[in-house]
PDB file of C-alpha atoms and ligand atoms in Angstrom:
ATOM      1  CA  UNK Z 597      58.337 156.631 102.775  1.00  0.00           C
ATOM      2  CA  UNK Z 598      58.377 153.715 105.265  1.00  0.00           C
ATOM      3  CA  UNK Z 599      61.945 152.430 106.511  1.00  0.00           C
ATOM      4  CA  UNK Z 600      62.260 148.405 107.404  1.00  0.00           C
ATOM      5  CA  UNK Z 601      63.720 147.896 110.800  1.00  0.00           C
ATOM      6  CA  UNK Z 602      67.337 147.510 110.943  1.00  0.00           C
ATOM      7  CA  UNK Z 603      69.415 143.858 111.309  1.00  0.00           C
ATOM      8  CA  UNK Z 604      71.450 143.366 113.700  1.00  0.00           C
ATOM      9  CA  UNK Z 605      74.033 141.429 111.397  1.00  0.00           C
ATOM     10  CA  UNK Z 606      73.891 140.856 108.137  1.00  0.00           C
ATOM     11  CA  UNK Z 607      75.841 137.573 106.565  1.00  0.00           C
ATOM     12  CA  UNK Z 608      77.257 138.371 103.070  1.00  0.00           C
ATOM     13  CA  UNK Z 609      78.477 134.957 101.447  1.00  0.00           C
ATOM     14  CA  UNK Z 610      78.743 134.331  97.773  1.00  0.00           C
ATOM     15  CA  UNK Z 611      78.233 130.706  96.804  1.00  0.00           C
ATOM     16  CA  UNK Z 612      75.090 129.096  97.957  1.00  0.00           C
ATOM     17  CA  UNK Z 613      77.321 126.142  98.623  1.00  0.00           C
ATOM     18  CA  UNK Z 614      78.992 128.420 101.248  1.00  0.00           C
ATOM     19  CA  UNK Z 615      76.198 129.519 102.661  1.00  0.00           C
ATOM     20  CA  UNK Z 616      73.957 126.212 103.055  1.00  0.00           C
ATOM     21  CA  UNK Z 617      75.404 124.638 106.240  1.00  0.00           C
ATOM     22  CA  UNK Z 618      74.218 127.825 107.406  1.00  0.00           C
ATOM     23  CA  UNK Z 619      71.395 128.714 106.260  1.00  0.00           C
ATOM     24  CA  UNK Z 620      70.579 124.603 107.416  1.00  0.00           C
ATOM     25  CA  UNK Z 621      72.358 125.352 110.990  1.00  0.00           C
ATOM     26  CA  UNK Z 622      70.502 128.475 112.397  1.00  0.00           C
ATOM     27  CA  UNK Z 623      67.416 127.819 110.222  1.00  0.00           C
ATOM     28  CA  UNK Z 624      67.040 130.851 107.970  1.00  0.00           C
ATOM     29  CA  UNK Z 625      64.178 131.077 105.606  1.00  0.00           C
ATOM     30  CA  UNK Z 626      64.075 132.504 102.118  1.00  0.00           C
ATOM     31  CA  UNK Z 627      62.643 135.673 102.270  1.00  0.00           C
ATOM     32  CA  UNK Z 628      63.189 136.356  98.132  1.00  0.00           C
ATOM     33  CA  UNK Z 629      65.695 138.389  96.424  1.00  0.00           C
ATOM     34  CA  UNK Z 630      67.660 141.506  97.581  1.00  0.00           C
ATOM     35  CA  UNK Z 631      66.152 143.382  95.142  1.00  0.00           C
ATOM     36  CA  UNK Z 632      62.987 142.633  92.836  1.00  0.00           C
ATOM     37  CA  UNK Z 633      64.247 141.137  89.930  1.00  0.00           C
ATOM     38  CA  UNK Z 634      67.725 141.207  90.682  1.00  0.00           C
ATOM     39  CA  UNK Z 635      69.472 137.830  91.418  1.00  0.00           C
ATOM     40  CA  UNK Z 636      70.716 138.207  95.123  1.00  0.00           C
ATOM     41  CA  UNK Z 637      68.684 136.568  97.482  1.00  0.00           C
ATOM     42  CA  UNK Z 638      68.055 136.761 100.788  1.00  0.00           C
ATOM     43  CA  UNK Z 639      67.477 134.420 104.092  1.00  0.00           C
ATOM     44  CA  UNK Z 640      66.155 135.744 107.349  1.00  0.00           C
ATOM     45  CA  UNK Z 641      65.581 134.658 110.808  1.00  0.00           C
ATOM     46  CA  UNK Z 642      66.703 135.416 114.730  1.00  0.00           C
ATOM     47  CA  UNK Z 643      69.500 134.228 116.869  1.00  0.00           C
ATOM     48  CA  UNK Z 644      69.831 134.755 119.979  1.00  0.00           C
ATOM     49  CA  UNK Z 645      67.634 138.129 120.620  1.00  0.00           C
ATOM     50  CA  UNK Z 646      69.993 138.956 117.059  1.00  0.00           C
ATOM     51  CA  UNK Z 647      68.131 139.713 113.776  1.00  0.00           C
ATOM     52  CA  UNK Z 648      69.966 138.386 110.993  1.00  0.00           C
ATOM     53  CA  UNK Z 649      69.736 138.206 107.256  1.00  0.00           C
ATOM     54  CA  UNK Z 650      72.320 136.338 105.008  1.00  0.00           C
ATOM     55  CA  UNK Z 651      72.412 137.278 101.741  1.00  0.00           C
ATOM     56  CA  UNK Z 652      74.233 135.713  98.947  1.00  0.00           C
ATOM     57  CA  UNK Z 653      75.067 137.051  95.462  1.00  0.00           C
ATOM     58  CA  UNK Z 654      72.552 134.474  93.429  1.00  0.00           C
ATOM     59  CA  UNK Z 655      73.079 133.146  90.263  1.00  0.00           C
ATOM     60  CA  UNK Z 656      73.905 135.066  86.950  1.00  0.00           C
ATOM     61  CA  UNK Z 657      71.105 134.471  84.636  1.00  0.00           C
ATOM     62  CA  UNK Z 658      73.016 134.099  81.479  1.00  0.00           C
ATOM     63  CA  UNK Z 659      75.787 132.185  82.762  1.00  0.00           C
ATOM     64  CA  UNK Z 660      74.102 130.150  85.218  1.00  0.00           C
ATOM     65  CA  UNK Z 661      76.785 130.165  87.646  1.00  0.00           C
ATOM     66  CA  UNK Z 662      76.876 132.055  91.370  1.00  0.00           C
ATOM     67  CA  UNK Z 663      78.045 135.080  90.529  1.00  0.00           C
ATOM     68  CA  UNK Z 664      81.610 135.418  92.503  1.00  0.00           C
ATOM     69  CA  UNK Z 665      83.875 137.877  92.495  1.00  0.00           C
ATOM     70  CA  UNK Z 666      83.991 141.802  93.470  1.00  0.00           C
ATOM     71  CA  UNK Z 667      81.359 143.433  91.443  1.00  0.00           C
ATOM     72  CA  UNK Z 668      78.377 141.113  92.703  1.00  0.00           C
ATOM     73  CA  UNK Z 669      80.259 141.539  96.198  1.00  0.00           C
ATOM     74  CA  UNK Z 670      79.598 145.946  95.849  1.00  0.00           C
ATOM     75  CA  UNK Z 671      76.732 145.699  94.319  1.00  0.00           C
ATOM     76  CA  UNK Z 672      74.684 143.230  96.578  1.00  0.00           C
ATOM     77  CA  UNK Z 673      76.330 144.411  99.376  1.00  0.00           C
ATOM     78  CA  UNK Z 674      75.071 147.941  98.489  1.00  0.00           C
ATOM     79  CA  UNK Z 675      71.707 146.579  97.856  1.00  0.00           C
ATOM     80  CA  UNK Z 676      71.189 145.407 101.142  1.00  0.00           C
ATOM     81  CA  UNK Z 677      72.537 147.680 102.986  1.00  0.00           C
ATOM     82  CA  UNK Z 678      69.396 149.843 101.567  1.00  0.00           C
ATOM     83  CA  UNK Z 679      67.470 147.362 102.393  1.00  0.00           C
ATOM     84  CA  UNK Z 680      68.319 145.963 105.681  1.00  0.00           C
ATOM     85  CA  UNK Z 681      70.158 148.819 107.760  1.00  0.00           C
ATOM     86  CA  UNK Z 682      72.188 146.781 109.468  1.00  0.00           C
ATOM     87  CA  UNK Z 683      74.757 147.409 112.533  1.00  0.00           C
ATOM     88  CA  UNK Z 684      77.155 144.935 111.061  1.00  0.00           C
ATOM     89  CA  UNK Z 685      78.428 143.123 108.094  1.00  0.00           C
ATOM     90  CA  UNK Z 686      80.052 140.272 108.121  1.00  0.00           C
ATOM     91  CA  UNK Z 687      81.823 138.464 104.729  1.00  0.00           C
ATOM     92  CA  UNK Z 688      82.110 134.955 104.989  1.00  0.00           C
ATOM     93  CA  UNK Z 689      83.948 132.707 102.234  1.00  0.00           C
ATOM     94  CA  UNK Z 690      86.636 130.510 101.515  1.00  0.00           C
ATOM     95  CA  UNK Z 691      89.898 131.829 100.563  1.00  0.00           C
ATOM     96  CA  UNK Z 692      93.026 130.923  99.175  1.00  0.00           C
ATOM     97  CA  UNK Z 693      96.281 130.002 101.790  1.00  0.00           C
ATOM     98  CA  UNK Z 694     100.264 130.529 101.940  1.00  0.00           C
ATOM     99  CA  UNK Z 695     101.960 127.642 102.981  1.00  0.00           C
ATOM    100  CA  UNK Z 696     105.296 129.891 102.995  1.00  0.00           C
ATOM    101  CA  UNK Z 697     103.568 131.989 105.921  1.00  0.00           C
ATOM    102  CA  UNK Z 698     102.567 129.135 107.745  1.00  0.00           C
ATOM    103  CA  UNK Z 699      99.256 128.536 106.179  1.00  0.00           C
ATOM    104  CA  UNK Z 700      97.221 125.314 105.707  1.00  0.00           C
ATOM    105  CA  UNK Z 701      94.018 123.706 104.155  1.00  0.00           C
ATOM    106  CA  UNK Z 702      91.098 124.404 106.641  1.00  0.00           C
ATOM    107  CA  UNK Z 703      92.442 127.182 108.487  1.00  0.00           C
ATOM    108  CA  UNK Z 704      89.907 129.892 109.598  1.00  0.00           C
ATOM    109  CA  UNK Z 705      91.090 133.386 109.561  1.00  0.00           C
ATOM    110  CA  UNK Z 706      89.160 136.939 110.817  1.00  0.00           C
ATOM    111  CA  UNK Z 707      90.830 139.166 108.653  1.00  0.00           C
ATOM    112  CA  UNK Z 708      92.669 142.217 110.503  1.00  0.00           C
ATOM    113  CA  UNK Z 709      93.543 144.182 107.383  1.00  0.00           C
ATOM    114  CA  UNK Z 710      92.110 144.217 103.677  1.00  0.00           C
ATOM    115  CA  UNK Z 711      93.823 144.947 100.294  1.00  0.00           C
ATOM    116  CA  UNK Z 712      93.277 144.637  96.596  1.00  0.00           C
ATOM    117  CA  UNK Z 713      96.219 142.682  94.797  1.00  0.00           C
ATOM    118  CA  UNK Z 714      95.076 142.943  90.967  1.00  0.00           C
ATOM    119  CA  UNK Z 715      94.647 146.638  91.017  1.00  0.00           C
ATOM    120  CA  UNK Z 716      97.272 148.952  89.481  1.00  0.00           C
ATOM    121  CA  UNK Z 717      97.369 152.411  88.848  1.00  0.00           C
ATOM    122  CA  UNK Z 718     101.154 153.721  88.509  1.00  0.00           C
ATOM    123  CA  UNK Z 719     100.072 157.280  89.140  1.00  0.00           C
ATOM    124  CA  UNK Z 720     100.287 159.627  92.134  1.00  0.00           C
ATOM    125  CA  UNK Z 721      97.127 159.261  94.634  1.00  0.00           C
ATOM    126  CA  UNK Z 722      95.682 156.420  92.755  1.00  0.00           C
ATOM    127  CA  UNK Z 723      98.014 153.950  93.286  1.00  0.00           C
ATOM    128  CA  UNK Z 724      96.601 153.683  97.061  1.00  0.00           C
ATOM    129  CA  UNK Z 725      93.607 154.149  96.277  1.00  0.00           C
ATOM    130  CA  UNK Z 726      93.406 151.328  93.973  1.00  0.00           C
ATOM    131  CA  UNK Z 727      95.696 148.841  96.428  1.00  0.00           C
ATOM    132  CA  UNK Z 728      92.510 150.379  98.922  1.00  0.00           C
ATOM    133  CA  UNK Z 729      94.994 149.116 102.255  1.00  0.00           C
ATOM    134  CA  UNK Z 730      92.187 149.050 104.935  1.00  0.00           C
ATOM    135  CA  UNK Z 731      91.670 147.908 108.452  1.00  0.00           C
ATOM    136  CA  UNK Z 732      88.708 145.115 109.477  1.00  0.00           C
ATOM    137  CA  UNK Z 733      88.820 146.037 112.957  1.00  0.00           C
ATOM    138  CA  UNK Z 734      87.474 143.550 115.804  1.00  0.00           C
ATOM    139  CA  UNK Z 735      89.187 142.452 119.031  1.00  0.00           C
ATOM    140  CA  UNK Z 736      91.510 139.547 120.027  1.00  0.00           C
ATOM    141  CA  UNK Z 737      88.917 138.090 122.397  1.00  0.00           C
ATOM    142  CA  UNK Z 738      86.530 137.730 119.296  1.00  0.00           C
ATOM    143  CA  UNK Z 739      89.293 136.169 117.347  1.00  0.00           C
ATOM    144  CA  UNK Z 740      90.324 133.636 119.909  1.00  0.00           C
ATOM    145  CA  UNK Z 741      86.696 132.636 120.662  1.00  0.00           C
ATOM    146  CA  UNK Z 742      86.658 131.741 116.818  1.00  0.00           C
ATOM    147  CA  UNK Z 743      89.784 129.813 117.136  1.00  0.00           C
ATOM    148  CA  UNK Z 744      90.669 131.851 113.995  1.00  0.00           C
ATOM    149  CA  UNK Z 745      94.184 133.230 112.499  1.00  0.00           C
ATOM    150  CA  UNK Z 746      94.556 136.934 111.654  1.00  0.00           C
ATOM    151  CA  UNK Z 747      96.572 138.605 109.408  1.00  0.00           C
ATOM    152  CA  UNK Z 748      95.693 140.314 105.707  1.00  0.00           C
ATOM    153  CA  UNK Z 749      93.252 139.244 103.114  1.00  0.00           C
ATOM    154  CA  UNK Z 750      93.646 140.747  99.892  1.00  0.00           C
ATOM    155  CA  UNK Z 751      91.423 140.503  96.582  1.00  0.00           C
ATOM    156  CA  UNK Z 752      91.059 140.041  93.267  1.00  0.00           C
ATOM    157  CA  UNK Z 753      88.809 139.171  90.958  1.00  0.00           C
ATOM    158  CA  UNK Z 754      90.726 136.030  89.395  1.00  0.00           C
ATOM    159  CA  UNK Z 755      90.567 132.356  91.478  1.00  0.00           C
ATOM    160  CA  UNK Z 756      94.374 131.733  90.154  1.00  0.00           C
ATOM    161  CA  UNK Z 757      97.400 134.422  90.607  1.00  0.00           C
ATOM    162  CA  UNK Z 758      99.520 135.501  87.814  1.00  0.00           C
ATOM    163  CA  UNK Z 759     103.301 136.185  88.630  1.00  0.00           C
ATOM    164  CA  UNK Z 760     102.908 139.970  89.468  1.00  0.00           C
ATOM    165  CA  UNK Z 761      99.392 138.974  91.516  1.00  0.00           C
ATOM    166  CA  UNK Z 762     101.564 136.508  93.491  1.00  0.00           C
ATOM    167  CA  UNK Z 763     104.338 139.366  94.068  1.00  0.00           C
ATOM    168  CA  UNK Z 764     101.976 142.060  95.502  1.00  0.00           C
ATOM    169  CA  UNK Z 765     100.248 139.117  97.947  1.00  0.00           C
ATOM    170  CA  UNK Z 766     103.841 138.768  99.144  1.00  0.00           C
ATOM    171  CA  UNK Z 767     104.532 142.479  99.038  1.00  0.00           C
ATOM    172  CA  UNK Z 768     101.425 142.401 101.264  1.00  0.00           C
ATOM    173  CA  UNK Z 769     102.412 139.773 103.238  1.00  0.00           C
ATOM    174  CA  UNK Z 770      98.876 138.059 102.445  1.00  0.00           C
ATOM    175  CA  UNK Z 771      97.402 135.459 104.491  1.00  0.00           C
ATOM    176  CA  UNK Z 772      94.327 134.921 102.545  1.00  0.00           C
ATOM    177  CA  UNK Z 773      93.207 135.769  98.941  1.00  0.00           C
ATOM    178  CA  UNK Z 774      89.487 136.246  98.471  1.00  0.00           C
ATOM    179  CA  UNK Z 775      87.371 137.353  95.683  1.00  0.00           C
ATOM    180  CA  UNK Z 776      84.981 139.940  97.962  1.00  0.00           C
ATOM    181  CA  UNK Z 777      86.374 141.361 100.820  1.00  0.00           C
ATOM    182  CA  UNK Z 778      87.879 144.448 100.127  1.00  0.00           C
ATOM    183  CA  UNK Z 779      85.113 145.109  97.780  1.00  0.00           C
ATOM    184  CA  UNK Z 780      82.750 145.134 100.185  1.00  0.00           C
ATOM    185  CA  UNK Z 781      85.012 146.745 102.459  1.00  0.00           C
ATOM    186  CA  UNK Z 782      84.799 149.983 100.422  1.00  0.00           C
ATOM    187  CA  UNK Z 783      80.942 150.224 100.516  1.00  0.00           C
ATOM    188  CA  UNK Z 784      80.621 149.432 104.075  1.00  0.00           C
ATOM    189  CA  UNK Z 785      83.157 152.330 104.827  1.00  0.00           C
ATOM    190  CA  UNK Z 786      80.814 154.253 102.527  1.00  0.00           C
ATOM    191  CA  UNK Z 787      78.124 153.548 104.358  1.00  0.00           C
ATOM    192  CA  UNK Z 788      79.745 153.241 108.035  1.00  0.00           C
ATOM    193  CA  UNK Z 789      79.025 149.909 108.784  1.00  0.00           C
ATOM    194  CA  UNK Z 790      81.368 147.941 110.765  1.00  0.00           C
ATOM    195  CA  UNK Z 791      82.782 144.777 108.489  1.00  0.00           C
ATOM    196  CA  UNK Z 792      83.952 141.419 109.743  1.00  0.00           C
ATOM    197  CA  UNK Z 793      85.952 139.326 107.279  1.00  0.00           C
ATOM    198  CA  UNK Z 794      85.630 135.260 108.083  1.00  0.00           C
ATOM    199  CA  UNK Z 795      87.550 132.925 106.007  1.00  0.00           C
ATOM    200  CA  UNK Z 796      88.083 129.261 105.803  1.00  0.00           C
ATOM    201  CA  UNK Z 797      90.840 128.044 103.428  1.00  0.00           C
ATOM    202  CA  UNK Z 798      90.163 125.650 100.102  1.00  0.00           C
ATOM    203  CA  UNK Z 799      93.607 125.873  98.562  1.00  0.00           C
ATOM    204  CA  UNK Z 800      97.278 127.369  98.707  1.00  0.00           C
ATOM    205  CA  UNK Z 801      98.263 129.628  96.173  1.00  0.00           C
ATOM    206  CA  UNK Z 802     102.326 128.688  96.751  1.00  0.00           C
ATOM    207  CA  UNK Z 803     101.754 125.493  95.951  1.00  0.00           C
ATOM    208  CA  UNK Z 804     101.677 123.640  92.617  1.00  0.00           C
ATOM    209  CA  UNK Z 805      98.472 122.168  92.457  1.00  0.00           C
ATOM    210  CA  UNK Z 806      95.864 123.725  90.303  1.00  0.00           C
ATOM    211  CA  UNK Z 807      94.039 125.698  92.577  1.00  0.00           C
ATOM    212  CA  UNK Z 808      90.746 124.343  91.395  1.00  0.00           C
ATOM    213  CA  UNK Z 809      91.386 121.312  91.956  1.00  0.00           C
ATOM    214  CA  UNK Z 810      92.334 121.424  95.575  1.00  0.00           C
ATOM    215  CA  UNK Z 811      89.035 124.261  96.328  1.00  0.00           C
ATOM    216  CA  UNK Z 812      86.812 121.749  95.045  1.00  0.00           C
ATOM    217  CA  UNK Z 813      87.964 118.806  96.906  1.00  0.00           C
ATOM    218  CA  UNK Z 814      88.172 121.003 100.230  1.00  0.00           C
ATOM    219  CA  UNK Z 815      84.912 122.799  99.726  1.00  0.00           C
ATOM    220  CA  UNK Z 816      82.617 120.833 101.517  1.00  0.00           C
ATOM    221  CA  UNK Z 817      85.107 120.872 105.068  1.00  0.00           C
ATOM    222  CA  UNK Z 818      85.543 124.659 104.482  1.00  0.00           C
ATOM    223  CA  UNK Z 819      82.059 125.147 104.927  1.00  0.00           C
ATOM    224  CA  UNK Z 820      81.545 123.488 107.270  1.00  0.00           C
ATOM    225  CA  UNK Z 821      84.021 124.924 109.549  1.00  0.00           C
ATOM    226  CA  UNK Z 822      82.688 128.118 108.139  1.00  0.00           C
ATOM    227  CA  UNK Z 823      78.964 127.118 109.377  1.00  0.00           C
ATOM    228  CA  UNK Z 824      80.095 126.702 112.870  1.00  0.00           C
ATOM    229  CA  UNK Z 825      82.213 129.622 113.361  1.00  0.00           C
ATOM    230  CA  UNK Z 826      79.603 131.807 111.922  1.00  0.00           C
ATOM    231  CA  UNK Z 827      77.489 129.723 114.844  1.00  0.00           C
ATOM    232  CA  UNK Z 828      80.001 131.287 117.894  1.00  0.00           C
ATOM    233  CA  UNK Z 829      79.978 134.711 115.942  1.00  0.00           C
ATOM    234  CA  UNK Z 830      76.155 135.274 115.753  1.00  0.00           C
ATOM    235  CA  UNK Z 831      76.247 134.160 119.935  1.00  0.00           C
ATOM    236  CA  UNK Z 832      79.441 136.389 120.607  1.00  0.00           C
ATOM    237  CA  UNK Z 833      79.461 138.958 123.154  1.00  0.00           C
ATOM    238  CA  UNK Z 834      82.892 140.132 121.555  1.00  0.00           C
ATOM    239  CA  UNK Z 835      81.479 141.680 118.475  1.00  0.00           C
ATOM    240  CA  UNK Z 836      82.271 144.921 117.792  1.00  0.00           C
ATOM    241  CA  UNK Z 837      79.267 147.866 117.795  1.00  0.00           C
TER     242      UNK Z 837
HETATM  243  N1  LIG W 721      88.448 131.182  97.243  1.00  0.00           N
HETATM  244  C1  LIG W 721      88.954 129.980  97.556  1.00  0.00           C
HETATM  245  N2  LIG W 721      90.228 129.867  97.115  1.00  0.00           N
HETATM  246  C2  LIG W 721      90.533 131.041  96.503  1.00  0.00           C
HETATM  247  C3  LIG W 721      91.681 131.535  95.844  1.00  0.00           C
HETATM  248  N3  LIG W 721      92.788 130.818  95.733  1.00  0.00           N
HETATM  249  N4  LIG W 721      91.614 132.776  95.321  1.00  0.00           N
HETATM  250  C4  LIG W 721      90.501 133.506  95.437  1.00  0.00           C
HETATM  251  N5  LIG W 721      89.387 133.099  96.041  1.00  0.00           N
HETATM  252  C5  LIG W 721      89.395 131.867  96.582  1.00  0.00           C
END
């Protein structure tokens, strides 16, 4: 059996919309999906003596949508792990913000911790495992070069918060809420590969306006703040292998 050559980093990003400014900014070229026949597909090129691949999650065939959320995020993640061997992951996304922790529209954040908000299992040893509480470790130097907030990102696999979502993310003291992180977290611990969690916030949960609403207006700016921090990260000497 022949092995492909490990990546240095490997971008994970699940819209196409998120991942085009960079994709455009570092030049990456299509190198076809993830897996044959599968819809994940994958970009390739080097960066600064770095091999990199991004991936994103494609489009669902029936639907015809990207295919968000924490299922695509474990599965493709798994996939290319297989494939592409690589020394470290890093998720990159928009998230949601809390304006009653401080939190604004277009504020980057390097996750420091990961959790799962919509997951409840009242029963001994599998209510933590289903909250899955986990640590994205990196240093402070690598999240002031990024100009980027810490704090915890938690997940779910809803873009709006029911009233007991929106009491755990306070519970948790959430800075960001994602749809992929702390999936992806849980096969890249399976797999020991270090994770890096990069966020750029659309929308606030706390606040009354329908979230989609405000993601879709603040897309656009989120990824391209996203783009360029993903620009210092690939050309960091602060990463963490
Ligand atoms: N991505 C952008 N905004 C989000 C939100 N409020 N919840 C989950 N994922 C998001």
């Amino acid at each position: 059996m022949t092995h492909s050559p490990a990546t240095d980093i490997l971008l994970q990003v699940a819209l196409r919309a998120e991942a085009q400014p960079i994709i455009d900014g570092e030049a990456l070229r299509p190198i076809g999906p993830v897996v044959a026949h599968c819809p994940a597909q994958a970009f390739a090129n080097s960066v600064a003596n770095r091999s990199v691949v991004l991936i994103t999650h494609g489009s669902d065939p029936l639907h015809k949508c990207d295919r968000i959320g924490p299922i695509a995020a474990a599965t493709t993640c798994a996939a290319a792990i297989a494939r592409f061997h690589p020394r470290l992951i890093v998720n990159i996304g928009t998230c949601g913000g809390f304006q009653s922790r401080g939190g604004a529209i277009g504020d980057l954040h390097l996750a420091q911790r990961l959790a799962f908000h919509d997951q409840r299992v009242p029963i001994a040893g599998f209510r933590e495992f289903a909250r899955g509480e986990t640590d994205a470790p990196h240093s402070d130097a690598l999240r002031a070069e990024l100009g980027a907030l810490g704090g915890l990102c938690s997940t779910g696999g809803s873009l709006d918060a029911t009233p007991q979502d929106r009491a755990i993310l306070d519970e948790l003291e959430a800075r960001c809420k994602d749809m992929e992180a702390a999936a992806i977290a849980l096969v890249a611990r399976d797999w020991q590969v270090p994770l890096l969690v990069l966020k750029c916030v659309t929308d606030l949960v706390d606040n009354p306006e329908a979230v989609q609403d405000a993601f879709l207006r603040n897309l656009r700016h989120a990824t391209m703040q996203l783009a360029s921090a993903t620009a210092a990260l690939l050309r960091s000497n602060n990463l963490p292998w």
